[in-house]
Amino acid sequence: MNVNGARFQMLYGRDDWARCTTADFAEAESAATQPLAFWWEVFASPMPIPPSTLPGWDPSRSEITLQPQAIELPATLGETPLSLDARRPAAADRHGNVYRVADDAASLRVASTEGGSEAPFWPAEPADCTQTRRERRLAFETHQAAQAHAADRYLAVVVSEDDYLVAAFARGDLRGLMSFDLISGGPPLETRWPAAVPFEPFDLCPRHGGGAWVLDRVHRRLWELDCTLAVVNSGQTALPLSAAVVDDFQPHSGPLREQAAVQFPAGLDLAALSLPVHDPIAIESIGAGTVLLLDRDAPLQRSRVVRLRREGSAWAADASQWLDALPALAHDMVYASGLGHTAASLTEPAPPRLFIASEVGNQVHAFEVVDHDGQFALRAPAELYPLRRYGGRALVSVAGKAHYDCGLGLPRWTPVVQQHRQRYAAQAVFVTPVFDSNELGTVWDKLLLDAAIPPDTAITVESRAGDELSGWFDGESQPAADAQVIGNWLREPVPRLRASGPELPWLRREAARATRREAGAGTWELLLQQAHGRYLQLRVTLVGRNGTATPRLRALRVWSPRFSYPQRFLPALYREDSANGDFLERWLANCESTLTQIEDRVANVQSLFDARTVPQDALAWLAGWFDLALDPSWDERRHRLLVRHAMDFFRWRGTVHGLRVALTLAFEPGFDAAMFEGPDPDDEGVGRIRIVESYQTRLVETLVAGAALGRAASDDGLRNVVLQSLWTPAEGNAGLVDRYAAWLQSTASALQQMTPFSLAAPPNTAAHPDAAQEWNAFCSAHLGFVPSVGAAERSRWQGFLMSRYGSLPALNLAHASAYTQLAQILLPGAPSAREAASQDWQEFCARSDGARERKLWHDFLARRYRRIERLRSAHLAAWPEFEQVPLPDRLPATPAAQTDWLQFERQLLAMHRTAHRFSVLLPVASVIADPYRLDERLALARRIVELEKPAHTVFDVRFYWAFNRVGEARLGLDTQLGAGSRASELIPDAVVGRAYLGASFVGGAPRHQGRDRLSLEC
């Protein structure tokens, strides 16, 4: 509804246009007034003849057009029509090699994929190695010369789905099949047909699941062979080959033993079907148990396609209409796709067509195979597929594409290519359904057409309006399909192309046809002149004057009621004269249309603030409200998603998920808006962008509190201690001292085992110049790290005491100690009874130097034990509060205290030191990707992360093959198993002369897993 209260009714899309009719019910017979849906979706067989003014439908553009007409290429003067004697069957394997019967029918030839050069295939040349053996003078010769499997004539060939080339041959009166293994190679396996069974193969086609279908044109028989070339006996009679024979040797008692009679299937009799076949000349398989036969009726010069379906042992036959589109008798057919034919979408392959060549040989005619509710028919689209120098040998499917033999001498297998030339009917007429305004006496305002009307084409509109309908209508629901407005058709003015585009305010670009005046594309408008009444119908005529161009109509909108300026704003004097008043009404209606569009934009300004409805031109303006800069390389969908979820995007900003959202938006076109809602486990799936925080990487195994104390006791009450590669608290102080003594190649004494192990490196002396280095190496090997915080805290404590007392005697006097060297001063293991020593420790703990590690240690203990009493019990120390517990500078006494220290310094501190570091891992499809593109991706990722990361963090950006390193992989996050270094995407393509064996990748089809063969990787 616009600001003046007017509404529009629209026809848009196939379902709406299909409700239109081809003519007026009141002026034509009922057979000619079918809805357009009947003609566009008809599945009748034979197909009815459509009216000459039927509009066409273009599904790729969703537009109604003139009816496309097939282009018939005339026969070339002086050329002889093709005959079936020129047919030479051919077939292609999965690699694109084409095998055919030679022109003399005495051999088989093959055309390779590379270069298309043709060579003999069978019989092999030379037939044996006699000449080679004679030249080499071998000591051993064969006892009998090899006999070649030669044939007088080859009748038909086919490549089965399991990669066997099956050739039907004739050798005198003998008929049979040769089976060539195209995977393993070698001579063919010959299968002879029983002489008592009539068999004259004319055409072969592959059978679903392996095997072949055999068409016998002479005897009008159809044979089904399984993957072992055995005849499938389904719904066929049997021919006796030999009678039952009584065995010479019989048992002493009991029934007689005899050999059963030998029978052979007689094949499917095509002449005895419910739908007799006249002259079958070609066969194609379109599914399991379903074949198509190309049937000819030579006396009447017509052709058709018969479909045979086997369901169990029963056969059903139905035929298409006689193919009037063929200019002559059919010659051959193939079921495949043609080059140049566009699919419904870019991701789907082009649908197959049934291509039929006639005896003229200048083109193939494409037919859509229609199977609707078991009803079979062929529909001929208006597509042109010319043939150049077609030899008439065969039509063959190569890699799913239709090919033909080009050339009379040496044929070259050329793909069937569509020429995008169209010829259209001169005129198309349709009548719209009844539009209902729900108000008597309505003045219908205007008609707008989203259309393209190129030069030499036109669209004319007629209307009729009234308050009464013919046909059923109960006054509440919609009018019936055959309802008609009672009235006469009135010619309306010629539509005018609007310069400002559609009348709908803020319409998105993909919904509005861009105005291009030179092509006549845009929104066309006309003012309805005398359309008064509740109901309205339109009769639209599409006209093309040269047969090569067509008007294209996408949408039709009818507005009502008209907002009358004379009635609202002018005195009644201007309406007294009906003729002049009507002219003024229509003249001011043009002004009203322009002004209303401006008012609509003002009234619907809220659409500018919604990312779903704002025009694309204003999308960057709306993003500026959030201080967002839209990347011009993104598609419109991602722009709208970012603006629509801007608040969610800022809510996650500075987090790992926020970084992942920003990177996924930039690098993944199929971005899912659900990512704005929060993290999901699938966000780190295969091939997705990953963010690895450095603190999550583990250089050593995790130590769980209380899990490594080794409290399991044996029967005698002794604690079992299992030595591991790294020291655990279960071994205690003595175990660590023993390890250190063994590292120094000595033995620890009992006193050394009782003395707490120092967590500070010993000084280097003349006797031991590498003592500190040895201690560091030992700690790295047996602890997994080098302790440092305790030694640093001890140094600060020593410096604090010396700064306060100045000398060791003064310190000894105040603390009642007996230190002779500064190195003897250790961190307190328990609260001191001396007031001065206790006061000094409290003041030291409050100092700022070293406060970071000290505070982390105190927080760690407070979170674990919650109350100081629990700490005292576990550590066997009487500290009054957590803030006075010193960092260990020697191994604690109790296992619980040892576990606390080990977890804190080996894991918590290591994680805390790297908490501000992270890595961004970008997926790479192949190592042979363009290095310039990879550099651009890295640079873009760095810019995005620099903008979205927290200010204090440090990062790096890498590609996928650098992320799953042993010792740093996160369990469950980076440990996805695959082909590893043998994955094809991580191995470059092999280049002859530069590739190394085992270090390059050779592409090709997947490994063959046949019924009787297995391909092995070498």
Short mmCIF file of C-alpha atoms in Angstrom, two decimals, residues 352-525:
data_model
loop_
_atom_site.label_atom_id
_atom_site.label_comp_id
_atom_site.label_asym_id
_atom_site.label_seq_id
_atom_site.Cartn_x
_atom_site.Cartn_y
_atom_site.Cartn_z
CA PRO A 352 21.05 -35.35 -20.23
CA ARG A 353 19.09 -35.17 -23.46
CA LEU A 354 18.05 -37.81 -25.96
CA PHE A 355 19.83 -36.75 -29.14
CA ILE A 356 18.40 -38.23 -32.35
CA ALA A 357 20.00 -37.83 -35.76
CA SER A 358 17.95 -38.15 -38.90
CA GLU A 359 18.94 -39.34 -42.37
CA VAL A 360 19.53 -35.71 -43.37
CA GLY A 361 22.58 -35.63 -41.09
CA ASN A 362 22.93 -31.86 -40.71
CA GLN A 363 21.84 -31.69 -37.08
CA VAL A 364 20.71 -33.72 -34.11
CA HIS A 365 17.41 -33.02 -32.45
CA ALA A 366 17.37 -32.87 -28.66
CA PHE A 367 14.47 -34.27 -26.65
CA GLU A 368 13.74 -34.14 -22.94
CA VAL A 369 12.69 -37.50 -21.54
CA VAL A 370 9.53 -36.86 -19.53
CA ASP A 371 8.48 -39.45 -16.96
CA HIS A 372 5.59 -38.18 -14.85
CA ASP A 373 3.65 -40.68 -12.74
CA GLY A 374 4.77 -43.50 -15.01
CA GLN A 375 3.70 -41.66 -18.14
CA PHE A 376 6.41 -41.49 -20.82
CA ALA A 377 6.77 -38.73 -23.40
CA LEU A 378 9.40 -36.72 -25.25
CA ARG A 379 9.45 -32.95 -25.24
CA ALA A 380 11.42 -31.11 -27.92
CA PRO A 381 13.02 -27.87 -26.63
CA ALA A 382 13.86 -25.22 -29.19
CA GLU A 383 17.60 -25.92 -29.22
CA LEU A 384 19.92 -26.08 -32.21
CA TYR A 385 22.69 -28.72 -32.35
CA PRO A 386 24.30 -28.65 -35.82
CA LEU A 387 26.54 -31.42 -37.13
CA ARG A 388 29.51 -30.76 -39.37
CA ARG A 389 30.47 -33.44 -41.90
CA TYR A 390 28.61 -36.13 -39.97
CA GLY A 391 29.68 -39.51 -41.34
CA GLY A 392 26.67 -41.37 -39.96
CA ARG A 393 28.75 -44.02 -38.19
CA ALA A 394 27.57 -43.50 -34.62
CA LEU A 395 26.48 -41.15 -31.89
CA VAL A 396 28.40 -41.95 -28.72
CA SER A 397 28.55 -40.71 -25.13
CA VAL A 398 32.08 -39.70 -24.08
CA ALA A 399 32.38 -38.79 -20.39
CA GLY A 400 28.65 -38.07 -20.37
CA LYS A 401 28.82 -35.73 -23.39
CA ALA A 402 27.34 -36.54 -26.78
CA HIS A 403 29.85 -36.93 -29.64
CA TYR A 404 29.58 -37.75 -33.32
CA ASP A 405 32.02 -38.85 -36.04
CA CYS A 406 33.16 -35.90 -38.11
CA GLY A 407 34.72 -36.69 -41.47
CA LEU A 408 34.26 -39.32 -44.12
CA GLY A 409 37.77 -40.78 -44.26
CA LEU A 410 39.39 -40.76 -40.84
CA PRO A 411 36.66 -39.80 -38.38
CA ARG A 412 37.28 -37.39 -35.55
CA TRP A 413 34.97 -37.67 -32.55
CA THR A 414 33.55 -34.20 -32.07
CA PRO A 415 31.27 -33.08 -29.24
CA VAL A 416 27.71 -32.06 -29.97
CA VAL A 417 27.60 -28.32 -29.25
CA GLN A 418 24.53 -26.16 -28.95
CA GLN A 419 24.37 -22.99 -30.99
CA HIS A 420 22.57 -20.35 -29.01
CA ARG A 421 20.45 -19.09 -31.87
CA GLN A 422 16.77 -18.63 -31.30
CA ARG A 423 13.81 -18.13 -33.53
CA TYR A 424 10.58 -16.97 -31.99
CA ALA A 425 6.97 -16.99 -33.01
CA ALA A 426 5.58 -13.75 -34.38
CA GLN A 427 2.97 -13.30 -31.67
CA ALA A 428 1.82 -14.60 -28.30
CA VAL A 429 -1.43 -13.78 -26.53
CA PHE A 430 -2.54 -14.58 -23.00
CA VAL A 431 -5.34 -13.49 -20.70
CA THR A 432 -4.63 -12.82 -17.03
CA PRO A 433 -6.73 -14.17 -14.17
CA VAL A 434 -9.40 -11.90 -12.73
CA PHE A 435 -8.09 -9.16 -10.43
CA ASP A 436 -10.49 -8.36 -7.59
CA SER A 437 -10.40 -4.97 -5.81
CA ASN A 438 -13.15 -6.01 -3.33
CA GLU A 439 -14.97 -2.73 -3.95
CA LEU A 440 -17.70 -1.96 -6.49
CA GLY A 441 -17.05 0.82 -8.96
CA THR A 442 -13.30 0.85 -8.42
CA VAL A 443 -11.29 3.07 -10.74
CA TRP A 444 -8.21 1.03 -11.65
CA ASP A 445 -5.18 3.28 -11.70
CA LYS A 446 -2.15 2.05 -13.63
CA LEU A 447 -0.31 -0.99 -14.93
CA LEU A 448 3.42 -1.53 -14.50
CA LEU A 449 5.48 -4.16 -16.28
CA ASP A 450 8.97 -5.25 -15.27
CA ALA A 451 10.01 -6.17 -18.78
CA ALA A 452 12.53 -5.92 -21.57
CA ILE A 453 11.07 -4.73 -24.88
CA PRO A 454 13.99 -4.55 -27.32
CA PRO A 455 13.73 -2.89 -30.74
CA ASP A 456 11.45 -4.59 -33.31
CA THR A 457 9.27 -5.98 -30.50
CA ALA A 458 6.22 -4.65 -28.72
CA ILE A 459 3.74 -5.36 -25.94
CA THR A 460 0.12 -4.30 -26.33
CA VAL A 461 -2.41 -4.37 -23.50
CA GLU A 462 -6.19 -4.57 -23.57
CA SER A 463 -8.40 -4.37 -20.51
CA ARG A 464 -11.96 -4.94 -19.48
CA ALA A 465 -13.45 -4.12 -16.11
CA GLY A 466 -16.86 -4.51 -14.51
CA ASP A 467 -18.77 -5.36 -11.38
CA GLU A 468 -20.05 -8.72 -12.63
CA LEU A 469 -18.41 -12.03 -13.47
CA SER A 470 -19.40 -14.99 -15.58
CA GLY A 471 -18.62 -18.31 -13.97
CA TRP A 472 -18.77 -19.54 -10.39
CA PHE A 473 -18.01 -17.09 -7.60
CA ASP A 474 -19.47 -17.11 -4.08
CA GLY A 475 -18.55 -13.50 -3.29
CA GLU A 476 -16.08 -14.39 -0.52
CA SER A 477 -13.27 -16.52 -1.94
CA GLN A 478 -11.26 -15.99 -5.10
CA PRO A 479 -12.97 -16.19 -8.51
CA ALA A 480 -12.93 -19.56 -10.23
CA ALA A 481 -10.29 -20.34 -12.82
CA ASP A 482 -12.80 -20.02 -15.65
CA ALA A 483 -14.39 -16.83 -14.30
CA GLN A 484 -14.51 -13.96 -16.82
CA VAL A 485 -15.26 -10.28 -16.49
CA ILE A 486 -18.39 -9.31 -18.39
CA GLY A 487 -17.48 -6.51 -20.77
CA ASN A 488 -15.66 -5.59 -23.95
CA TRP A 489 -11.94 -5.37 -24.46
CA LEU A 490 -10.58 -1.82 -24.61
CA ARG A 491 -7.20 -0.97 -26.10
CA GLU A 492 -4.83 0.73 -23.66
CA PRO A 493 -2.01 3.14 -24.51
CA VAL A 494 1.47 1.94 -25.36
CA PRO A 495 3.57 1.42 -22.19
CA ARG A 496 6.23 4.01 -21.38
CA LEU A 497 9.65 3.17 -19.96
CA ARG A 498 10.15 4.79 -16.56
CA ALA A 499 13.47 6.58 -16.19
CA SER A 500 13.39 6.33 -12.37
CA GLY A 501 12.97 2.56 -12.24
CA PRO A 502 10.30 0.70 -10.25
CA GLU A 503 7.61 2.62 -8.40
CA LEU A 504 8.15 0.60 -5.22
CA PRO A 505 10.24 2.57 -2.69
CA TRP A 506 13.72 1.34 -1.72
CA LEU A 507 13.42 -1.85 -3.75
CA ARG A 508 16.54 -4.01 -3.56
CA ARG A 509 18.68 -4.26 -6.67
CA GLU A 510 18.14 -7.96 -7.30
CA ALA A 511 14.37 -7.47 -7.22
CA ALA A 512 14.35 -4.43 -9.51
CA ARG A 513 15.20 -4.62 -13.19
CA ALA A 514 17.86 -2.03 -13.98
CA THR A 515 16.77 0.56 -16.51
CA ARG A 516 18.65 0.27 -19.81
CA ARG A 517 16.95 2.41 -22.38
CA GLU A 518 18.99 1.17 -25.35
CA ALA A 519 17.83 -2.42 -24.65
CA GLY A 520 14.31 -1.44 -23.60
CA ALA A 521 14.82 -3.01 -20.17
CA GLY A 522 13.30 -1.64 -17.00
CA THR A 523 9.86 -0.87 -15.59
CA TRP A 524 7.20 0.08 -18.17
CA GLU A 525 4.13 2.04 -17.14
#
